[in-house]
XYZ file of C-alpha atoms in Angstrom:
558
model
C 47.162 -61.922 24.332
C 49.138 -58.825 23.781
C 49.598 -56.548 26.775
C 47.686 -53.307 26.582
C 49.674 -50.130 26.886
C 48.757 -47.668 29.665
C 47.109 -45.112 27.289
C 44.976 -47.779 25.694
C 43.964 -49.107 29.107
C 42.864 -45.648 30.262
C 40.779 -45.105 27.121
C 39.090 -48.442 27.648
C 38.237 -47.587 31.265
C 36.818 -44.166 30.272
C 34.681 -45.725 27.555
C 33.401 -48.412 29.898
C 32.559 -45.860 32.629
C 30.836 -43.493 30.155
C 28.605 -46.215 28.749
C 26.369 -46.520 31.849
C 26.180 -42.693 32.110
C 25.020 -42.429 28.515
C 22.523 -45.193 29.106
C 21.242 -43.363 32.189
C 20.609 -40.114 30.238
C 19.024 -41.935 27.400
C 16.661 -43.756 29.680
C 15.461 -40.666 31.659
C 11.766 -40.193 30.982
C 10.181 -36.923 29.768
C 6.639 -38.126 30.435
C 5.700 -35.292 32.843
C 7.053 -32.652 30.446
C 5.126 -34.303 27.611
C 1.913 -34.338 29.651
C 2.108 -30.610 30.460
C 3.104 -29.758 26.907
C 0.084 -31.564 25.465
C -2.198 -30.000 28.114
C -1.460 -26.630 26.538
C -2.851 -27.839 23.222
C 0.455 -28.599 21.534
C 1.197 -31.611 19.314
C 2.543 -34.547 21.324
C 4.709 -35.551 18.352
C 6.865 -32.468 19.035
C 8.018 -33.826 22.389
C 10.554 -36.639 22.888
C 9.647 -39.470 25.235
C 13.160 -39.472 26.704
C 15.893 -36.892 27.081
C 17.834 -35.980 23.970
C 20.950 -33.959 23.273
C 20.104 -30.243 23.431
C 22.577 -28.760 20.969
C 19.618 -27.524 18.868
C 18.317 -25.219 21.609
C 18.824 -21.488 20.969
C 17.631 -19.931 24.237
C 17.265 -22.662 26.838
C 20.375 -24.220 28.418
C 21.889 -26.883 26.199
C 22.786 -30.372 27.388
C 20.412 -33.256 27.794
C 16.879 -31.948 27.452
C 13.215 -32.850 27.130
C 12.639 -30.105 24.541
C 12.838 -30.383 20.792
C 13.440 -27.374 18.568
C 9.697 -27.186 17.840
C 8.948 -27.190 21.564
C 11.314 -24.310 22.237
C 9.706 -22.258 19.462
C 6.180 -22.920 20.700
C 7.169 -22.309 24.324
C 8.579 -18.969 23.216
C 5.203 -17.918 21.796
C 3.423 -19.307 24.838
C 5.615 -17.383 27.280
C 4.877 -14.191 25.362
C 1.133 -14.853 25.556
C 1.357 -15.717 29.258
C 3.126 -12.439 29.974
C 0.604 -10.372 28.040
C -2.239 -12.168 29.778
C -0.947 -11.547 33.297
C -0.187 -7.888 32.565
C -3.676 -7.498 31.085
C -5.225 -8.982 34.201
C -3.366 -6.484 36.380
C -4.459 -3.609 34.159
C -8.013 -4.710 33.454
C -9.034 -4.299 37.064
C -7.781 -0.725 37.162
C -9.214 0.062 33.742
C -12.615 -1.270 34.826
C -12.484 0.851 37.972
C -12.031 4.033 35.946
C -14.494 2.954 33.250
C -17.256 2.156 35.741
C -16.685 5.356 37.749
C -16.675 7.459 34.603
C -19.968 5.874 33.555
C -21.531 6.575 36.956
C -20.352 10.192 37.023
C -21.451 10.762 33.448
C -24.907 9.309 34.102
C -25.185 11.304 37.307
C -24.308 14.648 35.747
C -26.599 14.174 32.759
C -29.517 13.008 34.877
C -28.925 15.867 37.286
C -29.386 18.320 34.411
C -32.490 16.504 33.201
C -34.022 16.598 36.683
C -33.192 20.279 37.166
C -34.823 21.182 33.860
C -37.908 19.074 34.613
C -38.235 20.607 38.066
C -37.999 24.142 36.700
C -40.492 23.428 33.956
C -43.026 21.815 36.320
C -42.808 24.582 38.881
C -42.903 27.442 36.388
C -45.907 25.964 34.580
C -47.822 25.790 37.878
C -46.702 29.255 38.925
C -46.720 31.337 35.745
C -48.923 29.229 33.513
C -49.324 30.406 29.923
C -46.936 33.282 30.471
C -44.129 30.824 31.117
C -45.190 28.567 28.261
C -44.954 31.511 25.867
C -41.356 32.126 26.958
C -40.255 28.574 27.782
C -37.754 28.387 24.918
C -35.566 30.850 26.821
C -35.172 28.369 29.683
C -34.885 25.395 27.352
C -32.000 27.139 25.609
C -30.286 27.608 28.969
C -30.299 23.877 29.670
C -29.353 23.024 26.098
C -26.217 25.136 26.477
C -25.405 23.674 29.895
C -25.704 20.150 28.481
C -23.637 21.108 25.451
C -20.900 22.457 27.663
C -20.769 19.280 29.733
C -20.849 16.927 26.744
C -18.848 18.819 24.127
C -17.290 21.882 25.737
C -16.882 24.800 23.339
C -19.312 26.917 25.364
C -18.211 30.040 27.188
C -20.289 29.628 30.315
C -19.897 33.215 31.454
C -21.010 34.666 28.124
C -23.832 32.135 27.825
C -25.223 33.052 31.263
C -24.879 36.764 30.558
C -26.879 36.239 27.384
C -29.566 34.309 29.295
C -30.074 37.141 31.808
C -30.060 39.754 29.040
C -32.756 37.868 27.130
C -34.763 37.358 30.332
C -34.521 41.078 31.078
C -35.886 41.908 27.625
C -38.868 39.597 28.129
C -39.503 40.825 31.661
C -39.170 44.484 30.711
C -41.783 44.060 28.021
C -44.122 42.253 30.419
C -43.937 44.843 33.218
C -44.315 47.637 30.665
C -46.889 45.994 28.444
C -48.522 49.348 27.555
C -45.445 50.349 25.541
C -43.991 49.270 22.241
C -40.255 48.502 22.276
C -38.087 48.150 19.216
C -35.071 45.832 19.105
C -32.814 48.878 19.253
C -34.556 50.096 22.395
C -34.177 46.690 24.061
C -30.468 46.720 23.242
C -30.262 49.984 25.113
C -32.097 48.382 28.056
C -29.536 45.595 28.249
C -26.755 48.162 28.641
C -28.215 49.138 31.994
C -28.194 45.577 33.351
C -24.958 45.907 35.332
C -25.835 49.344 36.616
C -29.453 48.660 37.623
C -29.113 45.008 38.695
C -32.803 44.323 37.947
C -32.480 40.713 39.155
C -30.581 41.586 42.298
C -27.391 39.663 43.069
C -28.733 36.346 41.765
C -27.063 36.480 38.295
C -23.617 37.217 39.723
C -23.793 34.478 42.357
C -25.329 31.916 40.026
C -22.776 32.620 37.294
C -19.930 32.013 39.733
C -21.500 28.852 41.139
C -22.489 27.367 37.784
C -19.155 28.100 36.113
C -17.058 26.584 38.884
C -19.315 23.576 39.375
C -19.612 22.729 35.672
C -15.919 23.178 34.992
C -15.034 20.914 37.919
C -17.648 18.301 37.006
C -16.732 18.143 33.333
C -12.995 18.131 33.973
C -13.301 15.414 36.607
C -15.350 13.214 34.282
C -12.793 13.800 31.521
C -10.046 12.820 33.926
C -11.697 9.484 34.668
C -12.011 8.839 30.932
C -8.358 9.753 30.337
C -7.215 7.407 33.099
C -9.315 4.614 31.608
C -7.874 5.143 28.130
C -4.261 5.491 29.266
C -4.420 2.224 31.212
C -6.005 0.483 28.231
C -3.384 1.680 25.764
C -0.266 1.342 27.886
C -1.148 -2.184 28.973
C -1.416 -3.396 25.380
C 2.145 -4.704 25.695
C 4.019 -6.169 22.749
C 7.289 -7.649 24.053
C 10.491 -7.137 22.105
C 12.540 -10.088 20.899
C 14.962 -9.659 23.806
C 12.098 -9.580 26.275
C 10.516 -12.663 24.705
C 13.812 -14.572 24.973
C 14.044 -13.685 28.654
C 10.420 -14.700 29.242
C 11.013 -18.078 27.578
C 14.112 -18.703 29.648
C 12.280 -17.787 32.847
C 9.002 -19.580 32.206
C 9.569 -22.784 30.238
C 13.278 -23.578 30.015
C 12.946 -25.280 33.401
C 10.535 -27.724 31.739
C 13.220 -28.630 29.250
C 15.382 -29.657 32.197
C 12.540 -31.722 33.630
C 11.914 -29.243 36.484
C 8.231 -28.821 35.722
C 7.194 -27.986 39.296
C 9.985 -25.483 40.022
C 8.899 -21.843 39.718
C 11.146 -18.901 38.781
C 12.922 -17.086 41.609
C 11.113 -13.903 42.623
C 14.080 -11.563 42.067
C 14.799 -13.268 38.752
C 11.221 -12.551 37.676
C 11.526 -8.980 38.962
C 14.509 -8.199 36.761
C 12.792 -9.608 33.681
C 9.568 -7.701 34.337
C 11.381 -4.435 34.953
C 13.178 -4.907 31.664
C 10.055 -5.880 29.728
C 7.959 -3.110 31.373
C 10.595 -0.385 31.299
C 8.412 1.923 29.183
C 5.461 1.596 31.504
C 7.672 2.435 34.476
C 8.413 5.847 32.981
C 4.735 6.771 33.266
C 4.762 6.623 37.040
C 5.803 10.194 37.838
C 3.251 11.858 35.549
C 0.593 9.345 36.577
C 1.072 10.187 40.258
C 0.844 13.925 39.511
C -2.381 13.271 37.631
C -3.874 11.248 40.500
C -2.999 14.011 42.974
C -4.718 16.588 40.755
C -7.807 14.396 40.493
C -7.967 14.146 44.276
C -7.748 17.942 44.546
C -10.710 18.432 42.198
C -12.626 15.703 44.049
C -12.324 17.792 47.204
C -13.778 20.769 45.346
C -16.692 18.649 44.149
C -17.415 17.731 47.738
C -17.309 21.363 48.799
C -17.822 24.723 47.091
C -17.971 23.340 43.529
C -20.686 20.781 44.243
C -22.765 20.728 41.054
C -25.640 18.977 42.814
C -26.063 21.811 45.317
C -25.976 24.300 42.428
C -28.427 22.606 40.060
C -31.026 21.287 42.497
C -32.311 24.750 43.537
C -31.618 26.545 40.245
C -35.361 26.952 39.569
C -35.829 28.695 42.915
C -32.884 30.989 42.283
C -34.146 32.016 38.852
C -37.611 32.629 40.275
C -36.101 34.756 43.043
C -34.463 36.834 40.340
C -37.798 37.206 38.505
C -39.571 38.283 41.694
C -36.827 40.788 42.381
C -37.389 42.258 38.919
C -41.134 42.462 39.592
C -40.656 44.220 42.909
C -38.259 46.783 41.451
C -39.899 47.110 38.029
C -41.060 50.705 38.559
C -37.661 52.026 39.610
C -35.884 50.013 36.920
C -38.263 51.212 34.208
C -37.943 54.848 35.221
C -34.155 54.746 35.082
C -34.245 52.994 31.725
C -36.671 55.569 30.336
C -34.338 58.318 31.505
C -31.346 56.727 29.822
C -32.906 55.279 26.676
C -35.692 57.836 26.199
C -39.472 57.518 26.596
C -40.951 54.545 24.724
C -43.947 54.763 22.415
C -47.389 53.874 23.749
C -49.348 51.083 22.107
C -52.780 51.893 20.594
C -55.588 51.756 23.199
C -57.065 48.496 21.894
C -53.728 46.723 21.883
C -52.887 47.958 25.388
C -55.853 46.231 27.030
C -55.219 43.016 25.113
C -51.531 43.105 25.954
C -52.218 43.610 29.653
C -54.740 40.773 29.784
C -52.378 38.411 27.974
C -49.174 39.466 29.657
C -50.089 40.197 33.261
C -47.189 39.078 35.421
C -48.591 39.167 38.910
C -47.979 35.534 39.860
C -45.715 34.837 42.782
C -43.468 31.793 42.927
C -44.647 29.441 45.644
C -42.049 28.163 48.110
C -40.763 24.746 47.152
C -40.566 21.849 49.573
C -37.580 19.464 49.466
C -39.815 16.386 49.406
C -41.195 17.542 46.073
C -37.814 17.343 44.346
C -37.276 14.657 41.694
C -35.544 11.443 42.643
C -31.831 11.933 43.206
C -29.931 11.665 39.937
C -28.713 8.162 39.043
C -30.047 6.843 42.350
C -27.114 8.232 44.300
C -25.551 11.499 45.402
C -22.436 13.341 44.351
C -20.944 12.970 47.823
C -21.215 9.175 47.692
C -19.749 9.042 44.189
C -16.815 11.246 45.120
C -16.084 9.372 48.351
C -15.954 6.101 46.424
C -13.755 7.343 43.604
C -11.316 9.089 45.975
C -10.535 5.750 47.579
C -9.954 4.161 44.171
C -7.696 7.029 43.107
C -5.524 6.629 46.190
C -5.158 2.921 45.485
C -4.127 3.677 41.894
C -1.077 5.736 42.858
C 2.295 4.192 41.931
C 0.518 1.629 39.779
C 3.168 1.633 37.054
C 6.183 1.368 39.353
C 4.415 -1.477 41.177
C 3.382 -3.335 38.028
C 6.532 -5.545 37.708
C 6.245 -6.628 41.341
C 2.528 -7.246 41.017
C 3.106 -9.447 37.987
C 5.741 -11.468 39.856
C 3.425 -11.765 42.850
C 1.152 -13.850 40.640
C 1.817 -17.457 41.641
C 1.772 -18.472 37.975
C 4.811 -16.295 37.290
C 7.217 -16.793 40.196
C 7.923 -18.449 43.518
C 7.315 -16.454 46.660
C 9.990 -14.402 48.419
C 10.342 -17.072 51.075
C 11.431 -19.719 48.573
C 14.807 -18.319 47.482
C 16.881 -21.508 47.303
C 14.622 -24.019 45.560
C 13.601 -21.882 42.578
C 14.522 -21.632 38.899
C 17.241 -19.035 38.306
C 17.492 -19.418 34.532
C 20.115 -22.142 34.622
C 18.996 -24.546 37.306
C 17.284 -25.035 40.638
C 19.220 -22.712 42.898
C 19.329 -19.259 44.501
C 19.245 -16.216 42.188
C 22.340 -14.115 42.868
C 21.863 -10.894 40.887
C 20.532 -7.665 42.412
C 17.182 -6.285 41.260
C 17.398 -3.260 38.945
C 15.311 -0.110 39.349
C 12.128 0.794 37.473
C 12.027 2.762 34.245
C 14.087 2.759 31.093
C 17.091 4.630 32.472
C 17.755 1.855 35.012
C 17.858 -0.988 32.492
C 21.363 -0.479 31.168
C 22.699 -3.029 33.653
C 19.747 -5.395 33.699
C 21.345 -8.871 33.826
C 18.382 -10.635 32.201
C 16.920 -8.405 29.493
C 18.853 -6.458 26.899
C 17.000 -3.139 26.689
C 17.634 -0.454 24.076
C 17.569 2.768 26.085
C 18.317 5.036 23.116
C 15.001 5.013 21.214
C 12.050 7.240 22.175
C 8.707 5.476 22.138
C 6.333 8.059 20.675
C 3.335 5.941 21.611
C 4.173 5.949 25.311
C 4.997 9.652 25.123
C 1.487 10.336 23.859
C 0.066 8.902 27.052
C 2.468 10.932 29.152
C 1.336 14.026 27.268
C -2.338 13.154 27.739
C -1.763 12.842 31.479
C 0.211 16.071 31.606
C -2.462 18.041 29.733
C -5.217 16.616 31.927
C -3.249 17.407 35.083
C -2.935 21.012 33.950
C -6.676 21.192 33.301
C -7.330 19.738 36.745
C -5.250 22.445 38.380
C -7.210 25.134 36.597
C -10.534 23.500 37.455
C -9.432 23.354 41.088
C -8.947 27.124 40.974
C -12.387 27.620 39.408
C -11.109 28.594 35.970
C -12.932 27.657 32.779
C -10.204 25.499 31.262
C -11.683 25.614 27.770
C -11.319 29.388 27.510
C -7.950 30.167 29.109
C -4.322 29.362 28.464
C -3.737 26.302 30.600
C 0.053 26.264 30.407
C 1.946 26.342 33.680
C 4.600 28.786 32.549
C 3.904 31.042 35.511
C 3.463 28.329 38.091
C 7.098 27.299 38.298
C 6.089 23.636 38.288
C 6.850 22.931 34.659
C 4.121 20.321 34.253
C 1.724 22.227 32.027
C 1.278 21.383 28.405
C -0.122 24.626 27.061
C -2.762 22.788 25.042
C -6.216 21.357 25.454
C -6.863 17.766 26.373
C -7.595 15.413 23.524
C -8.647 11.808 23.248
C -5.715 9.442 23.214
C -5.133 7.747 19.843
C -7.448 4.760 19.573
C -4.856 2.280 18.359
C -1.168 1.789 18.839
C 1.340 -0.971 19.102
C 3.197 -0.650 22.353
C 6.707 -2.078 22.561
C 8.559 -3.059 25.674
C 11.801 -1.209 24.957
C 11.304 1.308 22.142
C 11.018 4.264 24.480
C 12.690 7.533 25.285
C 15.562 6.445 27.511
C 17.229 8.700 30.065
C 20.674 8.072 31.483
C 21.591 9.892 34.660
C 23.970 12.238 32.833
C 21.423 13.044 30.113
C 18.756 13.797 32.690
C 21.102 16.038 34.624
C 22.113 17.975 31.522
C 18.475 18.329 30.467
C 17.489 19.667 33.890
C 20.399 22.103 33.882
C 19.278 23.337 30.481
C 15.855 24.204 31.859
C 14.054 21.466 29.924
C 10.805 19.870 31.022
C 11.279 17.448 33.939
C 12.086 13.949 32.768
C 12.362 14.956 29.107
C 15.545 14.625 27.082
C 16.541 17.536 24.822
C 16.206 15.444 21.673
C 12.622 14.629 22.626
C 11.495 18.244 22.850
C 10.625 18.550 19.123
C 8.575 15.356 19.413
C 6.701 16.735 22.427
C 6.024 20.025 20.658
C 4.495 18.180 17.707
C 2.329 16.172 20.089
C 1.155 19.315 21.869
C 0.140 20.964 18.599
C -1.703 17.859 17.431
C -3.586 17.633 20.720
C -4.475 21.294 20.657
C -5.978 21.117 17.170
C -8.046 18.044 17.923
C -9.542 19.252 21.214
C -10.355 22.887 20.592
């Protein structure tokens, strides 16, 4: 037998030693991977029974693998769905909190108005009888306008209340001077003396102040709860980018391809991927926190001087006090009016007696007793509602900056912080070595796991930022007792730079939210924008976009 040369001998030894290794890889079972794959509803024919060469894999680590090309594609879709599901779960709780509280407040305010109107009607019928019934439309109109303001807005409360007292004065003046005939022109002259004579005492002034502040605060607060609900709903409708989806696949299912079905992703590894995939949402945090603070400020007003319950419950008594004041001072008021507007014409003798018998206004309003009041609106009180929602608002602060961590805290998404060595790091079962990036788009330039495009503004996310900013501005005005629907609500004079200068509008009902298509801000861009006097957190090239959004909002919610 011919002697083998040294090179040939070495080749033979390598081949002989590699044969058992190849046999070992070929014989490694993928049964556990197959079982889990099928449990998700996938076709078992996609999965190999034993490890195969992984050169076909595009995202997961190549080498010997339990994943076919079809498996990698389906795992990619599954990881995307898993991510959206977990984010939705985090958001749904918060959305439901705001939705349920808005519903309770809305029901409470509407029922409060219904009860106040019913109470006034019942008491005035008993007290003034037919005289009230003949003039009841005046009081019905008052409550119609109050309801319209709460539901729709577009009502100048101050002008509406002034008109109510002017109309009441006309009716009362005719009743206490039923022997005279008054033309419409004469009654217009009477109304000019309202401020000077104060026929109803100080009740109109006090009630106007109380009603305006209370209704503005109540309506604005309810709107704020609705805005929060809608913003959470829209922003959490995540649609991961391709880069995000690749990272999610690598984090969630590539370990299965290596047979590590029970090994969970490292916590910091998950954190980097979530901060990359949720970069847009992170940029909401600053404006969201400002909004929550403004809501808490208005909540304090609702508990105190702007408490709509304490204003509406006794409104019938206050109006009756004003009527009695007019009765008591009717002689002096009439004399001064006659001096200013001229002597009125007497009615014919026959009509005088009939007018007096039909229009006598001698009834006195009986004192009301608290136990006679209708059942508390919505079975609760404003104080209890506000106390509850204040706690929920405090818990909602920093929601968006905490969202990536909260997602990774879900045991389905990552291993706990204590398990840092025996976790999946994207390549194998080992410690994750990269540092965790910050929140928001500007911090994703160096994200080691997700390639994020920080150059594109996401107009859909900006809309939600604008909705929050507008609502925050309205809250500040409501806190100060201003009717936000009839003043300029921009913050140009406040020095805070957070006002929008337009009315709140409903957020768009549909949009497709992306994980990276957002207005990015590098540190240098932000610094130059701030130095240029731009809005906080807004890049100069975004200003035209924001202006367009403001104008659109203003038109829709006038």
